[in-house]
């Protein structure tokens, strides 16, 4: 496992813990590290099917913003559809560490 640049703007890092893919189903898990005072612009994540993501904040403070969530516990544990709803993040003044689990139900 190694740290890679983020997909949005390369100012954050991610480490793939696992990914799997079957005929109709895929899943992944990433550890994501955001620098202090980082702002991720609003975006959606294109997907070929129904995409669900569960983000759990392990360290740091900040604010995750999403048009609509399925579940949100104190902005620390958030389940949402990144393929349907715009989302962004504003980090606090320390490193933010998030574990992110994704599930894709393919078309």
PDB file of C-alpha atoms in Angstrom:
ATOM      1  CA  UNK A   1       0.000   0.000   0.000  1.00  0.00           C
ATOM      2  CA  UNK A   2       1.238   3.462  -0.841  1.00  0.00           C
ATOM      3  CA  UNK A   3      -0.040   7.038  -0.787  1.00  0.00           C
ATOM      4  CA  UNK A   4      -1.210   8.465  -4.127  1.00  0.00           C
ATOM      5  CA  UNK A   5      -2.331  11.932  -5.184  1.00  0.00           C
ATOM      6  CA  UNK A   6      -6.067  12.574  -4.987  1.00  0.00           C
ATOM      7  CA  UNK A   7      -8.223  12.572  -8.096  1.00  0.00           C
ATOM      8  CA  UNK A   8      -9.881  15.990  -7.669  1.00  0.00           C
ATOM      9  CA  UNK A   9      -6.928  18.371  -7.463  1.00  0.00           C
ATOM     10  CA  UNK A  10      -3.921  16.359  -6.251  1.00  0.00           C
ATOM     11  CA  UNK A  11      -3.712  18.404  -3.022  1.00  0.00           C
ATOM     12  CA  UNK A  12      -4.817  15.507  -0.848  1.00  0.00           C
ATOM     13  CA  UNK A  13      -3.519  11.947  -0.606  1.00  0.00           C
ATOM     14  CA  UNK A  14      -5.266   8.597  -0.628  1.00  0.00           C
ATOM     15  CA  UNK A  15      -4.168   5.044   0.084  1.00  0.00           C
ATOM     16  CA  UNK A  16      -6.130   2.114  -1.327  1.00  0.00           C
ATOM     17  CA  UNK A  17      -6.757  -0.500   1.363  1.00  0.00           C
ATOM     18  CA  UNK A  18      -8.678  -2.829  -0.965  1.00  0.00           C
ATOM     19  CA  UNK A  19     -10.842  -2.954  -4.049  1.00  0.00           C
ATOM     20  CA  UNK A  20     -12.854  -5.761  -5.586  1.00  0.00           C
ATOM     21  CA  UNK A  21     -15.074  -6.181  -8.582  1.00  0.00           C
ATOM     22  CA  UNK A  22     -17.552  -8.851  -9.572  1.00  0.00           C
ATOM     23  CA  UNK A  23     -20.074  -9.045 -12.407  1.00  0.00           C
ATOM     24  CA  UNK A  24     -22.658  -6.747 -10.783  1.00  0.00           C
ATOM     25  CA  UNK A  25     -20.933  -5.451  -7.670  1.00  0.00           C
ATOM     26  CA  UNK A  26     -17.766  -3.606  -6.708  1.00  0.00           C
ATOM     27  CA  UNK A  27     -16.329  -2.307  -3.450  1.00  0.00           C
ATOM     28  CA  UNK A  28     -13.327  -0.366  -2.229  1.00  0.00           C
ATOM     29  CA  UNK A  29     -11.793   1.150   0.862  1.00  0.00           C
ATOM     30  CA  UNK A  30      -9.460   4.150   1.000  1.00  0.00           C
ATOM     31  CA  UNK A  31      -7.624   6.013   3.714  1.00  0.00           C
ATOM     32  CA  UNK A  32      -7.696   9.722   2.787  1.00  0.00           C
ATOM     33  CA  UNK A  33      -5.456  12.438   4.233  1.00  0.00           C
ATOM     34  CA  UNK A  34      -6.323  16.122   3.840  1.00  0.00           C
ATOM     35  CA  UNK A  35      -3.865  18.908   4.634  1.00  0.00           C
ATOM     36  CA  UNK A  36      -4.804  21.634   7.148  1.00  0.00           C
ATOM     37  CA  UNK A  37      -7.206  24.287   5.773  1.00  0.00           C
ATOM     38  CA  UNK A  38      -7.811  22.258   2.585  1.00  0.00           C
ATOM     39  CA  UNK A  39     -11.015  22.910   0.615  1.00  0.00           C
ATOM     40  CA  UNK A  40     -12.333  20.260  -1.757  1.00  0.00           C
ATOM     41  CA  UNK A  41     -14.535  21.863  -4.420  1.00  0.00           C
ATOM     42  CA  UNK A  42     -18.112  20.725  -4.889  1.00  0.00           C
ATOM     43  CA  UNK A  43     -18.397  17.773  -7.283  1.00  0.00           C
ATOM     44  CA  UNK A  44     -20.119  14.482  -8.055  1.00  0.00           C
ATOM     45  CA  UNK A  45     -18.349  11.185  -8.732  1.00  0.00           C
ATOM     46  CA  UNK A  46     -19.401   9.632 -12.017  1.00  0.00           C
ATOM     47  CA  UNK A  47     -20.237   5.934 -11.757  1.00  0.00           C
ATOM     48  CA  UNK A  48     -21.666   3.195 -13.963  1.00  0.00           C
ATOM     49  CA  UNK A  49     -24.389   2.185 -11.544  1.00  0.00           C
ATOM     50  CA  UNK A  50     -25.526   3.043  -8.024  1.00  0.00           C
ATOM     51  CA  UNK A  51     -22.609   4.271  -5.913  1.00  0.00           C
ATOM     52  CA  UNK A  52     -22.737   4.433  -2.117  1.00  0.00           C
ATOM     53  CA  UNK A  53     -19.968   5.764   0.128  1.00  0.00           C
ATOM     54  CA  UNK A  54     -19.505   5.627   3.896  1.00  0.00           C
ATOM     55  CA  UNK A  55     -16.955   8.119   5.257  1.00  0.00           C
ATOM     56  CA  UNK A  56     -15.714   7.886   8.832  1.00  0.00           C
ATOM     57  CA  UNK A  57     -13.543  10.706  10.213  1.00  0.00           C
ATOM     58  CA  UNK A  58     -10.667   9.197  12.213  1.00  0.00           C
ATOM     59  CA  UNK A  59      -8.861  12.437  13.033  1.00  0.00           C
ATOM     60  CA  UNK A  60      -9.287  16.162  12.490  1.00  0.00           C
ATOM     61  CA  UNK A  61     -12.134  18.605  12.269  1.00  0.00           C
ATOM     62  CA  UNK A  62     -13.850  20.144   9.334  1.00  0.00           C
ATOM     63  CA  UNK A  63     -17.140  20.216   7.525  1.00  0.00           C
ATOM     64  CA  UNK A  64     -18.452  17.790   4.923  1.00  0.00           C
ATOM     65  CA  UNK A  65     -21.216  19.333   2.801  1.00  0.00           C
ATOM     66  CA  UNK A  66     -23.572  17.231   0.701  1.00  0.00           C
ATOM     67  CA  UNK A  67     -26.870  18.063  -1.026  1.00  0.00           C
ATOM     68  CA  UNK A  68     -28.463  14.966   0.514  1.00  0.00           C
ATOM     69  CA  UNK A  69     -27.153  12.227   2.783  1.00  0.00           C
ATOM     70  CA  UNK A  70     -28.620   8.851   3.703  1.00  0.00           C
ATOM     71  CA  UNK A  71     -27.134   9.035   7.193  1.00  0.00           C
ATOM     72  CA  UNK A  72     -25.059  11.677   8.988  1.00  0.00           C
ATOM     73  CA  UNK A  73     -23.898  11.312  12.590  1.00  0.00           C
ATOM     74  CA  UNK A  74     -22.351  14.587  13.825  1.00  0.00           C
ATOM     75  CA  UNK A  75     -20.571  15.020  10.469  1.00  0.00           C
ATOM     76  CA  UNK A  76     -18.202  12.214  11.587  1.00  0.00           C
ATOM     77  CA  UNK A  77     -19.925   9.192  10.022  1.00  0.00           C
ATOM     78  CA  UNK A  78     -21.653   9.928   6.719  1.00  0.00           C
ATOM     79  CA  UNK A  79     -23.370   7.618   4.219  1.00  0.00           C
ATOM     80  CA  UNK A  80     -24.227   9.239   0.895  1.00  0.00           C
ATOM     81  CA  UNK A  81     -24.583   8.784  -2.870  1.00  0.00           C
ATOM     82  CA  UNK A  82     -21.567  10.543  -4.457  1.00  0.00           C
ATOM     83  CA  UNK A  83     -22.851   9.768  -7.957  1.00  0.00           C
ATOM     84  CA  UNK A  84     -26.124  11.678  -7.425  1.00  0.00           C
ATOM     85  CA  UNK A  85     -25.415  14.516  -5.013  1.00  0.00           C
ATOM     86  CA  UNK A  86     -22.797  17.249  -5.072  1.00  0.00           C
ATOM     87  CA  UNK A  87     -20.454  17.124  -2.110  1.00  0.00           C
ATOM     88  CA  UNK A  88     -17.493  19.129  -0.845  1.00  0.00           C
ATOM     89  CA  UNK A  89     -15.299  19.398   2.227  1.00  0.00           C
ATOM     90  CA  UNK A  90     -13.702  22.223   4.184  1.00  0.00           C
ATOM     91  CA  UNK A  91     -10.928  21.056   6.485  1.00  0.00           C
ATOM     92  CA  UNK A  92     -10.007  22.602   9.815  1.00  0.00           C
ATOM     93  CA  UNK A  93      -6.535  23.756  10.845  1.00  0.00           C
ATOM     94  CA  UNK A  94      -5.072  20.249  11.327  1.00  0.00           C
ATOM     95  CA  UNK A  95      -4.627  17.143   9.213  1.00  0.00           C
ATOM     96  CA  UNK A  96      -7.903  15.301   8.585  1.00  0.00           C
ATOM     97  CA  UNK A  97      -7.841  11.517   8.224  1.00  0.00           C
ATOM     98  CA  UNK A  98     -10.885   9.701   6.810  1.00  0.00           C
ATOM     99  CA  UNK A  99     -11.549   6.046   6.038  1.00  0.00           C
ATOM    100  CA  UNK A 100     -13.914   5.746   3.093  1.00  0.00           C
ATOM    101  CA  UNK A 101     -15.810   2.583   2.103  1.00  0.00           C
ATOM    102  CA  UNK A 102     -17.441   2.448  -1.313  1.00  0.00           C
ATOM    103  CA  UNK A 103     -19.964   0.068  -2.865  1.00  0.00           C
ATOM    104  CA  UNK A 104     -21.027   0.121  -6.511  1.00  0.00           C
ATOM    105  CA  UNK A 105     -24.041  -1.798  -7.774  1.00  0.00           C
ATOM    106  CA  UNK A 106     -23.267  -2.005 -11.476  1.00  0.00           C
ATOM    107  CA  UNK A 107     -25.877  -1.496 -14.195  1.00  0.00           C
TER     108      UNK A 107
END
